Coordinates of C-alpha atoms in Angstrom, one line a residue:
X719 CA -6.5 -5.6 -2.7
X720 CA -10.1 -4.5 -2.2
X721 CA -12.0 -6.6 0.4
X722 CA -14.4 -9.1 -1.4
X723 CA -16.8 -8.3 1.4
X724 CA -17.4 -4.7 0.0
X725 CA -20.6 -3.2 1.2
X726 CA -22.0 0.4 1.6
X727 CA -22.1 2.0 4.8
X728 CA -25.2 3.4 3.4
X729 CA -27.0 0.3 3.9
X730 CA -27.3 0.8 7.4
X731 CA -28.8 4.1 7.4
X732 CA -32.4 4.0 8.8
X733 CA -33.0 7.2 7.2
X734 CA -33.0 5.7 3.9
X735 CA -31.5 8.7 2.4
X736 CA -28.5 9.0 -0.2
X737 CA -26.0 11.9 -1.0
X738 CA -23.1 11.5 -3.2
X739 CA -20.4 9.6 -1.4
X740 CA -16.7 9.1 -1.8
X741 CA -15.1 5.7 -1.6
X742 CA -12.6 5.5 1.2
X743 CA -10.3 2.5 1.3
X744 CA -8.9 2.1 5.0
X745 CA -6.2 -0.6 6.0
X746 CA -6.4 -1.5 9.7
X747 CA -4.5 -3.9 11.7
X748 CA -7.3 -5.9 12.8
X749 CA -9.7 -8.8 11.9
X750 CA -13.4 -7.7 12.1
X751 CA -14.8 -4.0 11.3
X752 CA -18.2 -3.2 12.8
X753 CA -20.4 -0.2 11.8
X754 CA -22.9 1.3 14.0
X755 CA -26.2 2.4 12.4
X756 CA -27.3 6.1 12.7
X757 CA -29.7 6.8 15.8
X758 CA -29.4 3.1 17.2
X759 CA -26.7 1.4 19.5
X760 CA -26.7 -1.7 17.1
X761 CA -23.3 -2.7 15.7
X762 CA -23.3 -4.7 12.2
X763 CA -20.3 -6.6 10.9
X764 CA -18.9 -4.8 7.7
X765 CA -16.0 -7.2 6.9
X766 CA -12.9 -8.9 8.0
X767 CA -9.5 -8.7 7.1
X768 CA -7.3 -11.9 6.1
X769 CA -5.5 -13.8 8.9
X770 CA -2.0 -13.4 9.4
X771 CA -0.1 -16.6 11.0
X772 CA 2.2 -16.5 14.0
X773 CA 2.9 -12.9 14.3
X774 CA 2.1 -10.0 17.1
X775 CA 2.6 -7.3 14.6
X776 CA 0.3 -8.3 12.0
X777 CA 0.5 -6.1 8.7
X778 CA -3.0 -6.6 6.8
X779 CA -3.2 -6.3 3.1
X780 CA -7.0 -6.2 2.8
X781 CA -8.7 -2.9 2.6
X782 CA -12.2 -2.0 3.8
X783 CA -13.8 0.2 1.2
X784 CA -16.5 2.5 3.0
X785 CA -18.7 5.1 1.6
X786 CA -17.8 8.4 3.4
X787 CA -20.7 10.8 4.3
X788 CA -19.3 14.3 5.3
X789 CA -22.6 15.0 7.2
X790 CA -22.9 12.0 9.2
X791 CA -21.0 10.6 12.5
X792 CA -19.8 7.4 11.2
X793 CA -18.9 5.2 14.3
X794 CA -16.4 2.2 13.6
X795 CA -15.5 -0.6 15.9
X796 CA -12.5 -2.7 15.5
X797 CA -12.2 -6.2 17.0
X798 CA -8.9 -8.3 17.2
X799 CA -9.0 -12.1 17.5
X800 CA -6.8 -14.9 17.7
X801 CA -7.8 -17.3 15.1
X802 CA -7.4 -20.9 16.2
X803 CA -9.4 -22.6 13.5
X804 CA -10.8 -22.4 10.2
X805 CA -14.5 -21.7 11.6
X806 CA -16.2 -18.7 10.4
X807 CA -18.1 -18.2 13.6
X808 CA -16.3 -15.3 15.3
X809 CA -17.3 -16.8 18.6
X810 CA -15.4 -19.9 18.0
X811 CA -11.9 -17.5 18.4
X812 CA -10.2 -15.7 21.1
X813 CA -11.2 -12.1 21.5
X814 CA -8.2 -10.0 22.3
X815 CA -9.3 -6.5 22.3
X816 CA -11.0 -3.7 20.5
X817 CA -10.9 0.0 20.0
X818 CA -13.5 2.6 18.7
X819 CA -13.2 5.6 16.3
X820 CA -15.2 7.6 13.8
X821 CA -14.4 7.4 9.9
X822 CA -13.9 11.3 10.4
X823 CA -11.1 10.9 12.8
X824 CA -9.1 8.7 10.3
X825 CA -9.9 11.4 7.5
X826 CA -9.0 14.0 9.6
X827 CA -5.7 12.7 11.1
X828 CA -2.4 14.1 10.0
X829 CA -1.3 12.1 6.9
X830 CA -4.3 9.7 7.1
X831 CA -2.6 7.7 9.9
X832 CA -4.3 7.2 13.3
X833 CA -3.1 5.1 16.1
X834 CA -5.7 3.8 18.7
X835 CA -5.0 1.8 22.0
X836 CA -6.5 -1.6 22.0
X837 CA -8.8 -2.2 25.3
X838 CA -9.4 -3.9 27.6
X839 CA -7.1 -6.9 27.3
X840 CA -4.3 -5.6 25.0
X841 CA -3.7 -2.0 26.6
X842 CA -0.2 -2.2 25.7
X843 CA -0.8 -2.9 22.1
X844 CA -2.4 -0.2 19.6
X845 CA -3.8 -0.4 16.0
X846 CA -2.8 1.8 13.0
X847 CA -5.2 3.0 10.7
X848 CA -4.1 4.1 7.2
X849 CA -6.0 6.1 4.9
X850 CA -5.1 5.1 1.1
X851 CA -5.5 7.0 -2.0
X852 CA -7.1 10.5 -2.1
X853 CA -9.5 10.6 0.6
X854 CA -12.9 12.3 0.2
X855 CA -14.2 14.9 2.6
X856 CA -13.9 16.7 5.2
X857 CA -15.6 19.2 7.7
X858 CA -15.4 22.6 9.5
X859 CA -14.3 23.5 12.8
X860 CA -10.6 23.5 12.8
X861 CA -10.3 20.7 10.2
X862 CA -7.1 20.8 8.1
X863 CA -8.6 22.6 5.1
X864 CA -6.3 21.0 2.4
X865 CA -7.1 17.6 3.7
X866 CA -10.6 18.3 3.5
X867 CA -10.0 20.1 0.0
X868 CA -8.2 16.9 -1.4
X869 CA -11.2 14.9 0.2
X870 CA -13.7 17.3 -1.7
X871 CA -11.7 17.1 -4.9
X872 CA -11.8 13.4 -4.7
X873 CA -15.6 13.5 -4.3
X874 CA -16.1 15.8 -7.1
X875 CA -13.8 13.7 -9.3
X876 CA -15.6 10.4 -8.4
X877 CA -18.7 12.2 -10.2
X878 CA -16.9 13.4 -13.3
X879 CA -17.4 11.6 -16.7
X880 CA -14.8 11.3 -19.4
X881 CA -15.6 11.2 -22.9
X882 CA -13.0 10.3 -25.4
X883 CA -12.7 8.8 -29.0
X884 CA -9.4 6.9 -30.2
X885 CA -8.4 5.7 -33.5
X886 CA -5.6 3.5 -35.0
X887 CA -3.1 3.5 -37.7
X888 CA -1.1 0.5 -39.4
X889 CA -2.2 -2.1 -36.9
X890 CA -0.7 -5.6 -37.6
X891 CA -2.6 -7.9 -39.8
X892 CA -3.9 -10.9 -37.9
X893 CA -6.4 -12.6 -39.9
X894 CA -5.4 -14.8 -42.8
X895 CA -8.1 -14.0 -45.1
X896 CA -8.5 -10.4 -44.2
X897 CA -6.8 -7.6 -42.0
X898 CA -7.7 -7.5 -38.4
X899 CA -10.9 -6.8 -36.3
X900 CA -9.5 -4.6 -33.7
X901 CA -10.7 -3.4 -30.3
X902 CA -8.9 -1.9 -27.2
X903 CA -9.3 -2.8 -23.7
X904 CA -8.7 -0.3 -20.9
X905 CA -7.1 -1.2 -17.5
X906 CA -6.8 0.8 -14.3
X907 CA -3.6 0.2 -12.1
X908 CA -4.1 -0.9 -8.7
X909 CA -1.8 0.0 -5.6
X910 CA -0.4 -3.5 -5.8
X911 CA 1.0 -3.1 -9.3
X912 CA -1.7 -5.4 -11.0
X913 CA -4.3 -4.0 -13.4
X914 CA -8.1 -4.1 -13.2
X915 CA -10.3 -4.0 -16.6
X916 CA -12.5 -1.0 -16.7
X917 CA -13.5 -0.6 -20.3
X918 CA -13.7 -2.4 -23.8
X919 CA -14.3 -0.6 -27.0
X920 CA -16.5 -2.1 -29.8
X921 CA -14.8 -4.1 -32.4
X922 CA -14.2 -2.7 -35.9
X923 CA -14.3 -5.2 -38.5
X924 CA -11.7 -5.9 -41.2
X925 CA -9.5 -2.8 -41.0
X926 CA -6.0 -1.9 -39.8
X927 CA -7.1 1.7 -39.5
X928 CA -9.9 1.7 -37.2
X929 CA -11.8 4.7 -35.9
X930 CA -13.7 3.6 -32.5
X931 CA -17.1 5.3 -31.4
X932 CA -16.7 7.9 -28.7
X933 CA -17.4 6.4 -25.3
X934 CA -17.7 7.8 -21.8
X935 CA -16.3 6.5 -18.6
X936 CA -16.4 7.5 -14.8
X937 CA -13.0 9.3 -14.1
X938 CA -13.1 7.2 -10.6
X939 CA -13.4 4.0 -12.7
X940 CA -10.6 4.9 -15.0
X941 CA -7.9 6.3 -12.5
X942 CA -9.7 6.8 -9.2
X943 CA -9.6 10.6 -9.4
X944 CA -5.7 10.3 -9.7
X945 CA -5.0 12.1 -13.2
X946 CA -1.6 10.8 -13.4
X947 CA -2.4 7.1 -12.4
X948 CA -1.1 4.6 -15.1
X949 CA -3.6 3.5 -17.8
X950 CA -2.9 0.4 -19.8
X951 CA -4.5 -0.2 -23.1
X952 CA -4.1 -3.5 -24.9
X953 CA -5.0 -3.9 -28.5
X954 CA -6.7 -7.2 -29.6
X955 CA -7.6 -8.8 -32.9
X956 CA -11.1 -10.1 -32.3
X957 CA -11.8 -13.8 -32.9
X958 CA -15.2 -15.6 -33.1
X959 CA -14.1 -18.5 -30.8
X960 CA -13.0 -16.0 -28.1
X961 CA -9.2 -16.5 -28.5
X962 CA -8.7 -13.1 -29.3
X963 CA -5.1 -12.4 -30.9
X964 CA -2.8 -9.7 -28.8
X965 CA -1.7 -7.0 -31.2
X966 CA 0.1 -4.9 -28.8
X967 CA -0.1 -2.4 -25.8
X968 CA 0.8 1.0 -24.6
X969 CA 0.5 3.0 -21.3
X970 CA -0.6 6.4 -20.6
X971 CA -2.6 8.5 -17.9
X972 CA -5.8 10.2 -18.0
X973 CA -4.0 13.7 -17.6
X974 CA -2.4 12.8 -21.1
X975 CA -5.4 11.4 -22.6
X976 CA -7.4 14.6 -21.7
X977 CA -5.2 16.7 -23.7
X978 CA -6.9 15.5 -26.8
X979 CA -5.6 15.4 -30.1
X980 CA -2.2 16.6 -30.4
X981 CA 1.5 15.3 -31.5
X982 CA 2.1 14.0 -27.9
X983 CA -1.2 11.8 -27.9
X984 CA 0.0 9.3 -30.7
X985 CA 1.2 6.0 -28.8
X986 CA 3.3 3.1 -30.3
X987 CA 1.4 -0.1 -29.9
X988 CA 4.3 -2.5 -28.8
X989 CA 4.2 -6.4 -28.7
X990 CA 7.0 -7.3 -26.1
X991 CA 7.3 -10.8 -27.7
X992 CA 7.8 -9.5 -31.2
X993 CA 10.2 -7.0 -30.1
X994 CA 12.4 -9.6 -28.4
X995 CA 12.4 -11.6 -31.5
X996 CA 12.8 -9.1 -34.2
X997 CA 15.9 -6.9 -34.3
X998 CA 14.3 -4.4 -36.7
X999 CA 10.8 -4.4 -34.7
X1000 CA 9.5 -1.1 -34.6
X1001 CA 5.7 -1.3 -33.6
X1002 CA 2.7 -2.9 -34.2
X1003 CA 0.8 0.3 -35.2
X1004 CA -0.1 3.5 -33.5
X1005 CA -3.1 4.7 -31.5
X1006 CA -4.0 8.3 -31.2
X1007 CA -6.7 10.5 -29.6
X1008 CA -9.5 12.0 -31.9
X1009 CA -11.3 13.8 -29.1
X1010 CA -11.1 13.9 -25.2
X1011 CA -12.9 16.0 -22.6
X1012 CA -14.2 15.6 -19.1
X1013 CA -17.8 16.6 -18.2
X1014 CA -18.3 17.8 -14.6
X1015 CA -21.5 16.1 -13.0
X1016 CA -22.1 18.2 -11.1
X1017 CA -24.4 32.7 17.5
X1018 CA -26.8 31.8 19.4
X1019 CA -29.8 34.1 20.2
X1020 CA -31.6 34.0 23.7
X1021 CA -35.2 34.0 24.3
X1022 CA -36.9 33.8 27.3
X1023 CA -35.9 32.9 31.1
X1024 CA -33.8 30.0 31.0
X1025 CA -35.1 28.8 34.5
X1026 CA -38.6 28.3 33.2
X1027 CA -39.7 25.4 31.3
X1028 CA -41.2 27.6 28.5
X1029 CA -37.9 29.1 27.5
X1030 CA -36.3 27.6 24.4
X1031 CA -32.9 27.8 26.7
X1032 CA -34.4 25.7 29.6
X1033 CA -31.7 23.6 31.3
X1034 CA -33.6 20.6 31.9
X1035 CA -31.9 17.9 34.2
X1036 CA -33.5 15.0 32.3
X1037 CA -32.7 16.4 28.4
X1038 CA -31.0 18.8 26.3
X1039 CA -32.9 22.1 25.1
X1040 CA -32.9 22.7 21.1
X1041 CA -29.9 24.9 21.4
X1042 CA -27.8 22.2 22.9
X1043 CA -29.1 19.6 20.7
X1044 CA -28.1 21.6 17.5
X1045 CA -24.7 22.3 18.8
X1046 CA -24.1 18.7 19.8
X1047 CA -25.5 17.3 16.5
X1048 CA -23.3 19.4 14.3
X1049 CA -20.3 19.9 16.4
X1050 CA -19.7 15.9 17.1
X1051 CA -19.4 15.3 13.4
X1052 CA -17.1 18.0 12.2
X1053 CA -14.9 18.2 15.4
X1054 CA -13.4 14.9 14.1
X1055 CA -11.5 17.0 11.5
X1056 CA -10.4 19.7 13.7
X1057 CA -6.7 19.8 14.8
X1058 CA -6.4 21.5 18.0
X1059 CA -10.0 21.4 19.1
X1060 CA -10.4 25.1 20.0
X1061 CA -13.8 26.5 19.1
X1062 CA -14.5 30.3 19.1
X1063 CA -18.0 30.5 20.4
X1064 CA -20.2 33.8 20.7
X1065 CA -23.5 34.7 22.0
X1066 CA -25.5 37.7 20.7
X1067 CA -28.6 39.6 22.3
X1068 CA -27.7 39.9 25.9
X1069 CA -26.9 42.3 28.9
X1070 CA -23.4 41.5 30.1
X1071 CA -22.1 41.9 33.7
X1072 CA -21.1 43.9 35.6
X1073 CA -22.9 47.1 34.0
X1074 CA -25.7 45.6 32.0
X1075 CA -24.0 46.5 28.6
X1076 CA -25.9 45.4 25.7
X1077 CA -23.8 43.1 23.4
X1078 CA -24.4 41.4 19.9
X1079 CA -21.1 39.5 19.9
X1080 CA -19.8 38.3 23.1
X1081 CA -17.6 35.4 23.8
X1082 CA -19.5 32.6 25.8
X1083 CA -16.5 31.9 27.8
X1084 CA -16.8 35.1 29.3
X1085 CA -13.1 36.2 28.3
X1086 CA -12.9 39.4 26.2
X1087 CA -9.7 38.5 24.1
X1088 CA -10.3 34.7 24.0
X1089 CA -13.5 33.1 22.6
X1090 CA -11.9 29.7 22.3
X1091 CA -13.5 26.6 23.9
X1092 CA -12.1 23.2 24.3
X1093 CA -14.1 20.8 22.2
X1094 CA -17.8 20.7 21.8
X1095 CA -18.2 19.8 25.5
X1096 CA -16.5 23.1 26.2
X1097 CA -18.7 25.0 24.0
X1098 CA -21.6 23.4 25.9
X1099 CA -20.3 24.0 29.2
X1100 CA -19.7 27.8 28.1
X1101 CA -23.2 28.1 26.6
X1102 CA -24.7 26.8 30.1
X1103 CA -22.5 29.0 32.0
X1104 CA -23.6 32.3 30.1
X1105 CA -27.1 31.4 31.0
X1106 CA -26.2 31.8 34.3
X1107 CA -24.4 35.0 34.0
X1108 CA -26.0 37.2 31.4
X1109 CA -29.3 38.7 31.1
X1110 CA -31.1 37.6 27.8
X1111 CA -31.9 40.9 25.9
X1112 CA -33.1 42.0 22.4
X1113 CA -32.7 43.0 19.6
X1114 CA -31.3 40.1 17.8
X1115 CA -28.6 41.2 15.3
X1116 CA -26.9 39.0 13.1
X1117 CA -24.5 41.2 11.2
X1118 CA -22.0 41.7 14.2
X1119 CA -21.2 38.1 14.6
X1120 CA -20.9 37.4 10.7
X1121 CA -18.7 40.6 10.3
X1122 CA -16.5 39.6 13.2
X1123 CA -15.8 35.9 11.2
X1124 CA -15.7 37.6 8.1
X1125 CA -13.0 39.7 9.2
X1126 CA -11.1 36.8 10.5
X1127 CA -11.6 35.0 7.1
X1128 CA -10.4 38.2 5.1
X1129 CA -7.0 37.6 6.7
X1130 CA -6.4 34.1 5.1
X1131 CA -7.6 33.8 1.5
X1132 CA -4.9 31.4 -0.1
X1133 CA -6.8 28.3 0.6
X1134 CA -5.0 27.2 3.7
X1135 CA -7.9 28.0 6.0
X1136 CA -11.8 27.8 5.5
X1137 CA -14.3 29.2 8.0
X1138 CA -17.7 28.1 9.0
X1139 CA -20.2 30.2 11.3
X1140 CA -22.9 28.2 12.9
X1141 CA -25.8 30.4 14.2
X1142 CA -28.5 28.9 16.2
X1143 CA -31.5 31.5 16.6
X1144 CA -35.2 31.6 17.4
X1145 CA -35.6 33.4 14.1
X1146 CA -36.6 36.9 15.1
X1147 CA -33.9 38.9 13.3
X1148 CA -33.7 42.6 13.9
X1149 CA -31.2 43.8 11.5
X1150 CA -32.1 42.2 7.9
X1151 CA -30.7 45.1 5.8
X1152 CA -27.3 45.1 7.8
X1153 CA -27.3 41.2 7.7
X1154 CA -27.9 40.8 4.0
X1155 CA -24.9 43.4 3.5
X1156 CA -22.7 41.3 5.8
X1157 CA -23.7 38.1 3.7
X1158 CA -22.9 39.6 0.3
X1159 CA -19.7 40.7 1.4
X1160 CA -18.5 37.5 3.1
X1161 CA -19.5 35.4 -0.2
X1162 CA -16.2 36.3 -1.6
X1163 CA -14.4 34.8 1.5
X1164 CA -13.3 31.3 2.6
X1165 CA -16.8 31.2 4.8
X1166 CA -19.8 29.4 5.0
X1167 CA -22.8 30.1 7.2
X1168 CA -25.2 27.5 9.0
X1169 CA -28.3 29.0 10.6
X1170 CA -30.5 26.6 12.7
X1171 CA -33.8 28.0 13.7
X1172 CA -35.2 26.7 16.9
X1173 CA -38.7 27.1 18.0
X1174 CA -42.2 27.7 16.5
X1175 CA -41.4 31.0 15.0
X1176 CA -41.8 31.8 11.4
X1177 CA -38.6 31.7 9.7
X1178 CA -39.6 33.6 6.3
X1179 CA -36.4 36.0 6.9
X1180 CA -34.0 33.0 7.2
X1181 CA -35.4 31.4 4.1
X1182 CA -34.5 34.8 2.1
X1183 CA -30.9 34.6 3.7
X1184 CA -30.6 31.0 2.3
X1185 CA -30.7 32.0 -1.2
X1186 CA -31.1 28.6 -2.9
X1187 CA -33.7 30.1 -5.4
X1188 CA -32.8 33.8 -5.4
X1189 CA -29.2 35.0 -4.7
X1190 CA -29.0 37.3 -1.6
X1191 CA -28.4 40.9 -2.7
X1192 CA -27.5 44.2 -1.0
X1193 CA -27.7 47.7 -2.7
X1194 CA -27.8 46.2 -6.2
X1195 CA -25.0 43.7 -5.5
X1196 CA -25.5 40.0 -5.5
X1197 CA -23.6 37.4 -3.4
X1198 CA -20.9 35.9 -5.3
X1199 CA -21.6 32.5 -3.9
X1200 CA -24.4 30.9 -2.1
X1201 CA -22.6 30.2 1.4
X1202 CA -25.8 30.4 3.8
X1203 CA -27.5 27.0 4.9
X1204 CA -30.8 27.4 6.9
X1205 CA -33.1 24.6 8.5
X1206 CA -35.7 24.8 11.1
X1207 CA -34.9 22.2 13.8
X1208 CA -38.6 21.3 14.4
X1209 CA -38.5 19.4 10.9
X1210 CA -36.2 17.0 12.2
X1211 CA -37.5 16.1 15.6
X1212 CA -38.1 12.4 15.8
X1213 CA -41.8 11.9 17.0
X1214 CA -40.7 9.1 19.3
X1215 CA -38.6 11.4 21.2
X1216 CA -35.4 9.9 20.2
X1217 CA -32.8 12.8 20.2
X1218 CA -29.9 10.8 18.9
X1219 CA -32.0 10.4 15.7
X1220 CA -33.4 14.0 16.0
X1221 CA -29.8 15.2 15.9
X1222 CA -28.5 12.8 13.2
X1223 CA -31.2 13.8 10.9
X1224 CA -30.3 17.7 11.5
X1225 CA -26.6 17.3 10.8
X1226 CA -27.3 15.5 7.7
X1227 CA -29.0 18.3 6.4
X1228 CA -27.2 21.5 7.6
X1229 CA -23.7 19.9 6.7
X1230 CA -24.9 18.8 3.2
X1231 CA -23.8 21.9 1.3
X1232 CA -20.6 22.8 2.9
X1233 CA -18.6 20.5 0.7
X1234 CA -19.7 22.3 -2.5
X1235 CA -19.4 25.7 -0.9
X1236 CA -15.6 25.0 -0.1
X1237 CA -14.9 23.6 -3.4
X1238 CA -16.6 26.8 -5.1
X1239 CA -14.3 29.1 -3.3
X1240 CA -11.1 27.1 -4.1
X1241 CA -11.9 26.7 -7.6
X1242 CA -12.8 30.3 -7.9
X1243 CA -9.4 31.2 -6.5
X1244 CA -7.6 28.7 -8.6
X1245 CA -6.5 26.9 -5.4
X1246 CA -5.1 23.3 -5.9
X1247 CA -5.1 20.6 -3.5
X1248 CA -1.8 20.3 -1.6
X1249 CA -0.1 16.9 -1.2
X1250 CA -0.7 15.1 2.2
X1251 CA 2.3 15.4 4.6
X1252 CA 2.7 12.6 6.8
X1253 CA 4.8 14.2 9.7
X1254 CA 4.0 18.1 9.7
X1255 CA 0.6 19.5 10.7
X1256 CA -1.9 20.4 8.2
X1257 CA -3.5 23.7 7.6
X1258 CA -6.6 24.2 9.6
X1259 CA -10.2 24.7 8.8
X1260 CA -11.7 27.1 11.4
X1261 CA -15.5 27.0 12.7
X1262 CA -17.0 29.6 14.9
X1263 CA -20.2 29.2 16.9

C-alpha cells in the first residue's frame, strides 16, 4: 500500500531546483518519518506508518514514496512511538527511540536492506529498512555499480513513454438495439496483488470490431519500469447511465505489448462468469496489438603556502578551505553507495620527501603502493597531512592522474565496476594536449571525470575539457562519450557564508551528469542490470580523488 500522505522530498528543497527524480518506496519499522531540508538543521514530518497493536516486533505495511536525487544528501530521521490514544498530536504519545540515516544508505545497502539501532531509549532494538521495487540511482566512490545501474535504469524508464494502438474482433453483443460500444480499461498490478487503474481508451460506438486510437502512457504508470509486471485489461460496453456492461478481460505485460503486432499478441477476452456457466464457451472476442513502441525521453593541484591565509590550501582553525569543502561536499553524498569506504586519493604538482622528486600523481596517504583512505574523513586527513609534508610545486599536469585511473578502469569493462575521478584544481593546467588525449582515450572506458575549479583563476581550459557544446577531440579523434563535468566552486558559494548550503549547491551540480554518463556506457556495451542479491556483496563502483 502506498502512504496516503505521499509528498515529494523536493518540497523541502530551499534551492527551488528540480532534476528528474526516481520514486523510491521504503518500508520502515517505525511510526514517523522526518526529512531535513538542504542546508538547514530543520526537520519536517513527511509521513507516518499505520499503528500496529500489542507487539514488540511490528511489521508495517504502509510505504513512504520519496523522490530520490542522486546528487543530494537526503537525511532521514525515524522516530518510534508507543501510541496510547487516537490523538494525531504526536506529543501525546510515548517516545521510544529514534535513528538516522540517508536515503542513499538504504539504496546502497546490499539487497536494499539496512538495519539501524534505535537510540537512546531502545539501544537493544533496531529498525529494518527495506527498499521495494527497482530503486533509482546511485553514485560513485565504491558504490555497488549494478545496484546503481538498476537505479539508473529505473530512473531512465520512469521518463520513457509507451505508445500503442489496439483493436478487437468479434466482441460480445451487449446492446439490445445495437451491437456494443466498447472501451478498454488498463490496470497496473500492485505488490499486494491488487490492481490500480492507469488508463482508459475512448469509446467506439456501435461495433463489435473496434479500432481504438493510438495512446501514450508513461512506462512507470503502466508497469513501474518492470516490463514483466502483470497488466490487466478489462473490456466494457459503454452505457449512458454509467452502469457499463463487463464484456471480459485478459492479462499481459508491457514486454509482451511492446513486441507489437504479431501472432502472439492476440488476446482472448474471457468472461469468468460466462465461462463457468457455459460448457461450450470459448471467449467473448479477441484483442490484438496494431502498433506498439517506446519513446525514450530523454587530484588536487596545489598553489601557495598552506600556512598563509592567502593560499587556497590555508588550514584555518575556524573554517574549511575551498579544497576541503569540495571534497566533503561531493564525498559525503556518494560515500553512502560505497561498500568498503576505501577511496584512492592522489595529489599532483609537488616535490616529495626525502629527495624533492617532482610528482604529478602521488598518494596523499604517503604510501607508494596503497593510495586508499578510509572514508571521506580519511581523505581529508590525508590531504591535510600531505600539506605538512610535501612542497607545492608546478607545473600542474592532469594527464598522469587521468591515465592512472583510466588504466584501472580498462581492466574491468564488463559493467561490474564504474570509476569516477574527482579533480580539484586552481585551473592552471600545463599539459592541455596530453590531457585532451587522455580524456579521448578514457571516454571509451567505464569512467567519469569531475573537475572542480577553486579560486579566482580563469577556467577557459576547463570549459574546453567539459565538452558540453563541442566534444573533446585529439589528433582528429573525438571522445566517444562526454565524460567530463566541470564547475567553478565560486559560483556556488553562499553570500551569507553558509558553508553547508554552498557545499549542497556544488554537489548538486557536479553530480548531475554522472547517472547519464554511467547509463551511456552500460547501454553502449549492451550491459543489462543484474538482479539484486540479498546475501552476497554487490559489485563495486570505484571513485578516485
